[in-house]
Short mmCIF file of C-alpha atoms in Angstrom, two decimals:
data_model
loop_
_atom_site.label_atom_id
_atom_site.label_comp_id
_atom_site.label_asym_id
_atom_site.label_seq_id
_atom_site.Cartn_x
_atom_site.Cartn_y
_atom_site.Cartn_z
CA UNK A 169 -0.08 -0.09 -0.01
CA UNK A 170 1.34 3.43 -0.79
CA UNK A 171 0.86 6.43 1.45
CA UNK A 172 1.16 10.06 0.58
CA UNK A 173 2.89 12.37 2.95
CA UNK A 174 0.50 14.10 5.36
CA UNK A 175 1.02 17.74 5.83
CA UNK A 176 2.58 18.75 9.18
CA UNK A 177 0.56 20.55 11.57
CA UNK A 178 1.77 23.00 14.23
CA UNK A 179 0.37 24.52 17.39
CA UNK A 180 -2.40 27.22 16.95
CA UNK A 181 -2.99 29.88 19.29
CA UNK A 182 -6.31 31.33 20.47
CA UNK A 183 -9.12 29.15 21.88
CA UNK A 184 -7.86 26.20 24.06
CA UNK A 185 -8.88 23.03 22.50
CA UNK A 186 -8.71 19.40 23.50
CA UNK A 187 -5.20 17.99 22.91
CA UNK A 188 -4.74 15.06 20.70
CA UNK A 189 -1.49 13.18 21.99
CA UNK A 190 -0.12 9.98 20.56
CA UNK A 191 2.49 7.68 22.04
CA UNK A 192 4.24 5.27 19.65
CA UNK A 193 5.98 2.22 21.25
CA UNK A 194 7.94 -0.10 19.12
CA UNK A 195 7.28 -3.66 20.17
CA UNK A 196 10.22 -5.65 21.44
CA UNK A 197 12.41 -3.20 19.41
CA UNK A 198 15.90 -4.82 19.34
CA UNK A 199 14.52 -8.32 18.51
CA UNK A 200 12.12 -7.02 16.13
CA UNK A 201 14.85 -5.28 14.07
CA UNK A 202 16.93 -8.39 14.11
CA UNK A 203 14.03 -10.50 12.77
CA UNK A 204 13.10 -7.70 10.13
CA UNK A 205 16.58 -7.76 8.66
CA UNK A 206 17.22 -11.49 8.93
CA UNK A 207 14.13 -13.29 7.74
CA UNK A 208 15.39 -16.68 8.64
CA UNK A 209 14.95 -15.79 12.40
CA UNK A 210 11.23 -14.77 12.01
CA UNK A 211 9.63 -18.23 12.94
CA UNK A 212 12.15 -18.84 15.77
CA UNK A 213 12.39 -17.69 19.36
CA UNK A 214 14.86 -14.95 19.44
CA UNK A 215 16.62 -13.08 22.12
CA UNK A 216 19.05 -10.16 21.99
CA UNK A 217 21.59 -10.76 24.76
CA UNK A 218 24.77 -9.31 26.09
CA UNK A 219 28.28 -10.57 26.42
CA UNK A 220 28.37 -13.55 28.58
CA UNK A 221 32.10 -13.48 28.93
CA UNK A 222 32.05 -10.04 30.24
CA UNK A 223 29.13 -10.91 32.69
CA UNK A 224 26.61 -8.98 30.54
CA UNK A 225 24.99 -12.20 29.68
CA UNK A 226 21.25 -11.17 30.19
CA UNK A 227 18.22 -10.98 27.91
CA UNK A 228 17.91 -7.39 26.62
CA UNK A 229 14.75 -8.08 24.73
CA UNK A 230 13.06 -10.97 23.03
CA UNK A 231 10.56 -11.58 20.29
CA UNK A 232 6.86 -12.74 20.58
CA UNK A 233 7.79 -16.34 20.05
CA UNK A 234 10.36 -16.40 22.92
CA UNK A 235 7.96 -14.45 25.13
CA UNK A 236 5.67 -17.41 25.10
CA UNK A 237 8.22 -19.48 26.92
CA UNK A 238 8.09 -16.98 29.82
CA UNK A 239 11.35 -15.30 29.15
CA UNK A 240 11.83 -11.99 31.25
CA UNK A 241 13.84 -9.12 30.26
CA UNK A 242 16.96 -8.92 32.44
CA UNK A 243 17.24 -12.68 33.26
CA UNK A 244 20.45 -14.50 32.60
CA UNK A 245 20.87 -16.20 29.34
CA UNK A 246 21.55 -19.49 30.94
CA UNK A 247 18.06 -19.37 32.50
CA UNK A 248 16.50 -18.32 29.23
CA UNK A 249 17.87 -21.18 27.54
CA UNK A 250 16.54 -23.66 30.12
CA UNK A 251 13.13 -22.31 29.56
CA UNK A 252 13.46 -22.23 25.77
CA UNK A 253 16.10 -24.85 24.63
CA UNK A 254 15.76 -23.77 20.91
CA UNK A 255 16.42 -20.03 21.79
CA UNK A 256 18.46 -18.21 19.22
CA UNK A 257 20.67 -15.40 21.04
CA UNK A 258 22.10 -12.55 18.90
CA UNK A 259 24.41 -10.03 20.11
CA UNK A 260 23.11 -6.34 20.11
CA UNK A 261 23.82 -4.13 17.25
CA UNK A 262 23.14 -0.60 18.51
CA UNK A 263 24.26 1.30 15.40
CA UNK A 264 21.52 -0.60 13.47
CA UNK A 265 18.89 -0.06 16.15
CA UNK A 266 19.62 3.67 16.11
CA UNK A 267 19.38 3.70 12.20
CA UNK A 268 15.89 2.12 12.59
CA UNK A 269 14.94 4.50 15.28
CA UNK A 270 15.82 7.21 13.07
CA UNK A 271 13.69 5.76 10.26
CA UNK A 272 10.64 5.58 12.62
CA UNK A 273 11.02 9.14 13.62
CA UNK A 274 11.27 10.12 10.05
CA UNK A 275 7.80 8.57 9.49
CA UNK A 276 6.34 10.29 12.68
CA UNK A 277 7.80 13.67 11.49
CA UNK A 278 5.60 13.60 8.54
CA UNK A 279 2.44 13.86 10.60
CA UNK A 280 3.56 16.73 13.11
CA UNK A 281 6.52 18.83 13.87
CA UNK A 282 6.00 18.11 17.52
CA UNK A 283 7.60 14.75 18.24
CA UNK A 284 9.36 14.02 21.45
CA UNK A 285 11.55 10.98 21.59
CA UNK A 286 11.54 8.80 24.82
CA UNK A 287 14.59 6.59 24.29
CA UNK A 288 15.28 4.67 20.96
CA UNK A 289 11.89 2.94 20.56
CA UNK A 290 9.26 5.43 21.88
CA UNK A 291 8.03 8.98 21.03
CA UNK A 292 5.15 11.26 21.86
CA UNK A 293 3.34 13.20 19.06
CA UNK A 294 1.18 16.14 19.58
CA UNK A 295 -1.61 16.26 16.82
CA UNK A 296 -3.45 19.03 18.42
CA UNK A 297 -4.91 21.28 15.61
CA UNK A 298 -4.16 18.62 12.94
CA UNK A 299 -6.92 17.54 10.54
CA UNK A 300 -8.47 14.19 10.96
CA UNK A 301 -9.14 11.83 13.92
CA UNK A 302 -6.17 11.02 16.08
CA UNK A 303 -7.19 7.25 16.18
CA UNK A 304 -7.26 7.13 12.34
CA UNK A 305 -3.82 8.72 12.26
CA UNK A 306 -2.42 6.20 14.90
CA UNK A 307 -3.70 3.25 12.71
CA UNK A 308 -2.01 4.93 9.62
CA UNK A 309 1.23 5.31 11.36
CA UNK A 310 1.04 1.71 12.88
CA UNK A 311 0.46 0.12 9.26
CA UNK A 312 3.24 2.35 7.68
CA UNK A 313 5.88 1.36 10.12
CA UNK A 314 4.95 -2.36 9.77
CA UNK A 315 4.95 -2.25 6.04
CA UNK A 316 7.94 0.01 5.39
CA UNK A 317 10.25 -1.18 8.15
CA UNK A 318 8.97 -4.68 9.07
CA UNK A 319 8.50 -3.97 12.79
CA UNK A 320 5.32 -3.46 14.74
CA UNK A 321 4.29 -0.63 17.09
CA UNK A 322 1.63 -0.05 19.65
CA UNK A 323 0.06 3.33 19.80
CA UNK A 324 -1.73 5.03 22.68
CA UNK A 325 -4.19 7.92 21.96
CA UNK A 326 -5.33 10.24 24.55
CA UNK A 327 -5.75 13.88 25.70
CA UNK A 328 -2.41 13.93 27.68
CA UNK A 329 0.99 12.22 27.72
CA UNK A 330 0.47 10.04 30.79
CA UNK A 331 -2.58 8.31 29.40
CA UNK A 332 -1.22 8.03 26.00
CA UNK A 333 1.77 6.27 27.29
CA UNK A 334 -0.54 3.94 29.30
CA UNK A 335 -2.37 3.37 26.09
CA UNK A 336 0.70 2.07 24.15
CA UNK A 337 1.26 -0.41 26.94
CA UNK A 338 -2.27 -1.48 27.20
CA UNK A 339 -2.59 -3.76 24.14
CA UNK A 340 0.52 -5.30 22.47
CA UNK A 341 1.65 -5.97 19.94
CA UNK A 342 0.44 -4.03 16.85
CA UNK A 343 -2.44 -2.33 18.32
CA UNK A 344 -4.01 1.11 19.03
CA UNK A 345 -5.74 1.99 22.14
CA UNK A 346 -7.84 5.10 22.97
CA UNK A 347 -8.18 6.60 26.40
CA UNK A 348 -10.63 9.37 26.24
CA UNK A 349 -12.24 11.63 28.83
CA UNK A 350 -15.33 9.36 28.53
CA UNK A 351 -13.65 5.96 29.25
CA UNK A 352 -10.36 6.61 31.24
CA UNK A 353 -12.15 5.96 34.49
CA UNK A 354 -13.39 2.58 33.41
CA UNK A 355 -10.08 1.57 31.65
CA UNK A 356 -7.25 3.36 33.35
CA UNK A 357 -8.30 3.53 36.96
CA UNK A 358 -8.37 -0.35 37.45
CA UNK A 359 -4.61 -0.66 36.22
CA UNK A 360 -1.81 -1.27 38.96
CA UNK A 361 -0.36 2.05 40.03
CA UNK A 362 3.15 0.97 38.85
CA UNK A 363 1.86 1.12 35.37
CA UNK A 364 1.91 4.88 35.60
CA UNK A 365 4.84 6.68 34.04
CA UNK A 366 7.57 7.61 36.65
CA UNK A 367 6.06 5.43 39.30
CA UNK A 368 8.97 2.93 40.18
CA UNK A 369 9.45 0.10 42.70
CA UNK A 370 10.13 2.53 45.64
CA UNK A 371 7.06 4.81 45.08
CA UNK A 372 4.75 1.97 44.31
CA UNK A 373 5.70 0.28 47.68
CA UNK A 374 5.04 3.51 49.58
CA UNK A 375 1.61 3.86 47.88
CA UNK A 376 0.81 0.27 48.59
CA UNK A 377 1.78 0.53 52.20
CA UNK A 378 -1.27 2.90 52.35
CA UNK A 379 -3.46 0.44 50.45
CA UNK A 380 -3.35 2.33 47.24
CA UNK A 381 -2.85 -0.36 44.56
CA UNK A 382 -4.53 1.09 41.57
CA UNK A 383 -4.39 4.41 39.52
CA UNK A 384 -7.96 4.74 40.66
CA UNK A 385 -6.90 4.46 44.26
CA UNK A 386 -4.48 7.31 43.74
CA UNK A 387 -7.01 9.45 41.88
CA UNK A 388 -9.47 9.08 44.73
CA UNK A 389 -7.03 9.51 47.55
CA UNK A 390 -6.53 12.67 49.55
CA UNK A 391 -3.89 15.11 48.09
CA UNK A 392 -2.67 15.78 51.58
CA UNK A 393 -2.06 12.06 52.29
CA UNK A 394 -0.11 11.79 48.97
CA UNK A 395 1.73 14.95 49.84
CA UNK A 396 2.76 13.62 53.35
CA UNK A 397 3.74 10.24 51.67
CA UNK A 398 5.61 11.42 48.48
CA UNK A 399 6.37 15.12 49.09
CA UNK A 400 5.85 17.44 46.16
CA UNK A 401 5.51 14.42 43.93
CA UNK A 402 2.30 13.41 45.59
CA UNK A 403 -0.06 16.16 44.33
CA UNK A 404 1.39 15.74 40.80
CA UNK A 405 0.69 12.08 40.91
CA UNK A 406 -2.87 12.75 41.92
CA UNK A 407 -3.23 15.25 39.05
CA UNK A 408 -1.95 12.84 36.55
CA UNK A 409 -4.13 10.05 37.82
CA UNK A 410 -7.16 12.26 37.35
CA UNK A 411 -6.20 13.20 33.73
CA UNK A 412 -4.91 16.62 34.57
CA UNK A 413 -1.50 16.08 32.99
CA UNK A 414 -0.47 19.29 31.03
CA UNK A 415 3.05 18.33 30.29
CA UNK A 416 3.86 19.58 26.76
CA UNK A 417 5.31 17.39 23.95
CA UNK A 418 8.82 18.82 23.53
CA UNK A 419 10.34 18.34 20.11
CA UNK A 420 13.80 17.03 20.14
CA UNK A 421 15.34 20.45 18.90
CA UNK A 422 13.80 22.16 21.92
CA UNK A 423 14.68 19.42 24.54
CA UNK A 424 16.49 20.57 27.55
CA UNK A 425 20.20 20.25 27.90
CA UNK A 426 22.20 17.60 29.70
CA UNK A 427 20.65 16.82 33.15
CA UNK A 428 23.25 14.45 34.46
CA UNK A 429 26.52 12.80 33.64
CA UNK A 430 27.00 9.20 34.81
CA UNK A 431 28.74 5.92 33.98
CA UNK A 432 28.08 2.40 35.04
CA UNK A 433 30.12 -0.78 35.08
CA UNK A 434 29.04 -4.50 35.41
CA UNK A 435 32.13 -5.82 37.15
CA UNK A 436 34.09 -8.99 36.03
CA UNK A 437 33.34 -10.59 39.46
CA UNK A 438 31.28 -9.64 42.43
CA UNK A 439 32.37 -6.73 44.59
CA UNK A 440 32.29 -7.91 48.11
CA UNK A 441 33.73 -4.95 50.23
CA UNK A 442 34.44 -1.30 50.33
CA UNK A 443 38.05 -1.77 49.20
CA UNK A 444 36.98 -3.51 45.99
CA UNK A 445 34.37 -0.83 45.41
CA UNK A 446 36.85 1.64 45.70
CA UNK A 447 38.62 0.39 42.71
CA UNK A 448 35.56 0.25 40.57
CA UNK A 449 34.37 3.81 41.72
CA UNK A 450 37.59 5.16 40.82
CA UNK A 451 37.35 4.02 37.32
CA UNK A 452 33.84 5.49 37.10
CA UNK A 453 34.90 8.85 38.76
CA UNK A 454 37.58 9.24 36.07
CA UNK A 455 34.92 8.70 33.26
CA UNK A 456 32.40 11.05 34.79
CA UNK A 457 34.83 13.78 35.60
CA UNK A 458 36.39 13.70 32.21
CA UNK A 459 33.04 14.01 30.61
CA UNK A 460 32.02 16.79 32.84
CA UNK A 461 35.20 18.75 31.94
CA UNK A 462 34.72 18.08 28.08
CA UNK A 463 31.30 19.57 28.33
CA UNK A 464 32.36 22.49 30.53
CA UNK A 465 29.92 21.39 33.26
CA UNK A 466 29.94 21.22 37.09
CA UNK A 467 27.35 19.68 39.44
CA UNK A 468 26.40 19.54 43.02
CA UNK A 469 24.46 16.27 43.42
CA UNK A 470 26.21 12.97 43.49
CA UNK A 471 24.28 9.88 42.68
CA UNK A 472 25.25 6.22 43.32
CA UNK A 473 23.39 3.11 42.16
CA UNK A 474 24.43 -0.47 43.07
CA UNK A 475 22.94 -3.74 41.95
CA UNK A 476 23.60 -6.87 44.10
CA UNK A 477 24.00 -10.34 42.75
CA UNK A 478 20.31 -10.98 42.94
CA UNK A 479 19.73 -8.01 40.69
CA UNK A 480 18.12 -5.93 43.33
CA UNK A 481 19.07 -2.26 42.78
CA UNK A 482 19.69 0.42 45.51
CA UNK A 483 19.98 4.07 44.67
CA UNK A 484 21.55 6.82 46.81
CA UNK A 485 22.08 10.57 46.41
CA UNK A 486 23.54 13.52 48.05
CA UNK A 487 23.44 17.18 47.34
CA UNK A 488 26.39 19.32 48.27
CA UNK A 489 26.56 23.04 49.04
CA UNK A 490 29.09 23.54 46.38
CA UNK A 491 29.72 22.37 42.87
CA UNK A 492 32.28 19.90 41.79
CA UNK A 493 34.05 18.64 38.53
CA UNK A 494 37.31 17.01 39.53
CA UNK A 495 37.82 13.26 39.37
CA UNK A 496 39.06 13.24 43.02
CA UNK A 497 36.07 15.22 44.36
CA UNK A 498 33.58 12.84 42.53
CA UNK A 499 35.38 9.86 43.88
CA UNK A 500 35.47 11.07 47.51
CA UNK A 501 31.89 11.94 47.49
CA UNK A 502 30.85 8.69 45.80
CA UNK A 503 32.77 6.68 48.44
CA UNK A 504 31.20 8.78 51.21
CA UNK A 505 27.72 7.92 49.75
CA UNK A 506 28.67 4.19 49.78
CA UNK A 507 29.94 4.28 53.48
CA UNK A 508 27.00 6.35 54.81
CA UNK A 509 24.09 4.87 52.85
CA UNK A 510 24.91 1.23 51.80
CA UNK A 511 24.52 -1.78 54.15
CA UNK A 512 26.65 -4.56 52.89
CA UNK A 513 24.64 -7.66 52.62
CA UNK A 514 24.96 -9.40 49.31
CA UNK A 515 28.00 -8.88 46.94
CA UNK A 516 27.56 -6.29 44.14
CA UNK A 517 27.31 -7.07 40.59
CA UNK A 518 27.40 -3.59 39.19
CA UNK A 519 27.83 -0.02 40.24
CA UNK A 520 26.83 3.36 38.46
CA UNK A 521 28.23 6.84 39.61
CA UNK A 522 26.92 10.08 38.48
CA UNK A 523 26.60 13.78 38.93
CA UNK A 524 23.49 15.92 38.40
CA UNK A 525 22.25 19.44 39.31
CA UNK A 526 24.65 20.77 36.39
CA UNK A 527 25.56 24.19 35.52
CA UNK A 528 28.07 25.45 33.03
CA UNK A 529 31.60 26.02 34.53
CA UNK A 530 31.53 29.39 33.00
CA UNK A 531 28.63 30.53 35.20
CA UNK A 532 29.15 32.09 38.63
CA UNK A 533 28.78 29.08 40.96
CA UNK A 534 29.34 28.72 44.61
CA UNK A 535 32.57 26.64 45.05
CA UNK A 536 34.30 25.28 48.18
CA UNK A 537 36.35 28.47 49.11
CA UNK A 538 37.88 26.76 52.07
CA UNK A 539 39.54 24.27 49.48
CA UNK A 540 40.63 26.70 46.95
CA UNK A 541 44.25 25.92 46.90
CA UNK A 542 43.77 22.17 46.69
CA UNK A 543 40.99 22.71 44.22
CA UNK A 544 43.43 24.47 41.86
CA UNK A 545 45.83 21.67 42.09
CA UNK A 546 43.26 19.13 41.28
CA UNK A 547 42.04 21.18 38.32
CA UNK A 548 45.58 21.39 36.97
CA UNK A 549 46.16 17.67 37.52
CA UNK A 550 42.74 16.86 35.79
CA UNK A 551 43.59 18.99 32.75
CA UNK A 552 47.03 17.35 32.51
CA UNK A 553 45.53 13.89 32.74
CA UNK A 554 42.83 14.67 30.31
CA UNK A 555 45.38 16.00 27.68
CA UNK A 556 47.60 12.96 28.04
CA UNK A 557 44.69 10.45 27.66
CA UNK A 558 43.53 12.41 24.65
CA UNK A 559 46.92 12.16 23.08
CA UNK A 560 48.10 8.78 24.10
CA UNK A 561 44.96 6.73 24.96
CA UNK A 562 43.07 6.00 28.13
CA UNK A 563 45.73 3.50 29.35
CA UNK A 564 48.60 6.04 29.45
CA UNK A 565 47.72 7.15 33.00
CA UNK A 566 46.24 4.97 35.83
CA UNK A 567 45.73 5.59 39.59
CA UNK A 568 47.60 3.37 41.76
CA UNK A 569 44.40 2.05 43.44
CA UNK A 570 43.30 0.66 40.06
CA UNK A 571 46.56 -1.22 39.36
CA UNK A 572 45.93 -3.07 42.75
CA UNK A 573 43.15 -4.99 41.14
CA UNK A 574 43.38 -4.62 37.39
CA UNK A 575 40.76 -7.43 36.73
CA UNK A 576 38.06 -5.70 38.83
CA UNK A 577 38.83 -2.44 37.22
CA UNK A 578 38.11 -4.15 33.70
CA UNK A 579 41.74 -3.48 32.43
CA UNK A 580 43.22 -5.76 29.85
CA UNK A 581 46.73 -7.38 30.29
CA UNK A 582 48.02 -4.90 27.66
CA UNK A 583 46.77 -1.92 29.56
CA UNK A 584 48.21 -3.28 32.85
CA UNK A 585 51.59 -3.97 31.42
CA UNK A 586 52.06 -0.77 29.46
CA UNK A 587 51.42 1.43 32.53
CA UNK A 588 54.87 2.57 33.93
CA UNK A 589 55.35 3.04 37.56
CA UNK A 590 55.47 6.84 37.05
CA UNK A 591 51.92 6.58 35.72
CA UNK A 592 52.92 7.29 32.17
CA UNK A 593 52.85 4.98 29.19
CA UNK A 594 55.31 5.47 26.29
CA UNK A 595 57.24 8.56 25.57
CA UNK A 596 55.79 11.96 26.51
CA UNK A 597 57.01 14.82 24.58
CA UNK A 598 57.06 18.36 25.75
#
């Protein structure tokens, strides 16, 4: 079937009209792309999985056939193979997924200039002011993506972003769901509260502790109770559950700047104590600090996320009264978070360290004035190390603590052996 390009529509001023919001979600995106470009896989159970040798051997996504065997995203590949002996596991190809994502967005952009990506495989569209029914446009988009790219999408249609997102999750795969002002109480309110956008495990547990299990429970709860339970997020959640979400669809060219800089690492073996965590955090702090400096950013909130060997994740954060950028400062605060907040029970499988609350390092920011001399020394050291790594590669300079346990730090034999006792690799010219 051939389709003609639809004229783009843009926002119109004047009288306030009912919004028409779509959320397009590519079904099992990575696996769908693999099956689209490799027809021999289409009738087989397929999972896209990480590198088992590097302890990234988990199911990233799976196709519909594999889903029937009970495979769960995030489970180890060895477990997935036990459930599905004929499972075909393919390694991820992120450049290809990014290319397909771009092609999906190209199709969406033919219907409106207000398209807000949400990761590689999802996007909101604002069709307010566009001709035609939103549901008809949703079906057209669904059919075009299926016929032109060979992958399926589910589309939610509603009058706000929250309900549109719920709609794309409501029926899968290859479906369109409409949540209107007339039906959302019957269809949305019975859904589990954790189905709502931005409601994670911790928030859901807090709500359930007060017997608020569904979206309707939250919608009918006292805003004062929700405020006491969740702080300022409580009234916002109440408004969203009642259909009063006025969040705009933000086109990618109008999106806000960088909100945080972080780096995570799944370790070659489990981390069992603070000394081993120190090695990993050192590697992460170097990466985060260098990226902050490259983008001329400073931040004042340090965030640490750890996942234990049962795949339970804990997150901690601390906001400072001054901005930081140096590797040493990030490492120090990350270690402080670990010591103060984390209670060692199970070994850790992965750690993520980040800095948020960002500002440009050219803007006037409150710095730690009592530490000005040492700060200048750290800045000079960081700039020198950054320049050396840019010229000679990441392995030319390593901190001593990293060399105490190169396996845990993820260093190769080459990287370990080429680091001289002085910290430099090779010949450094003036």
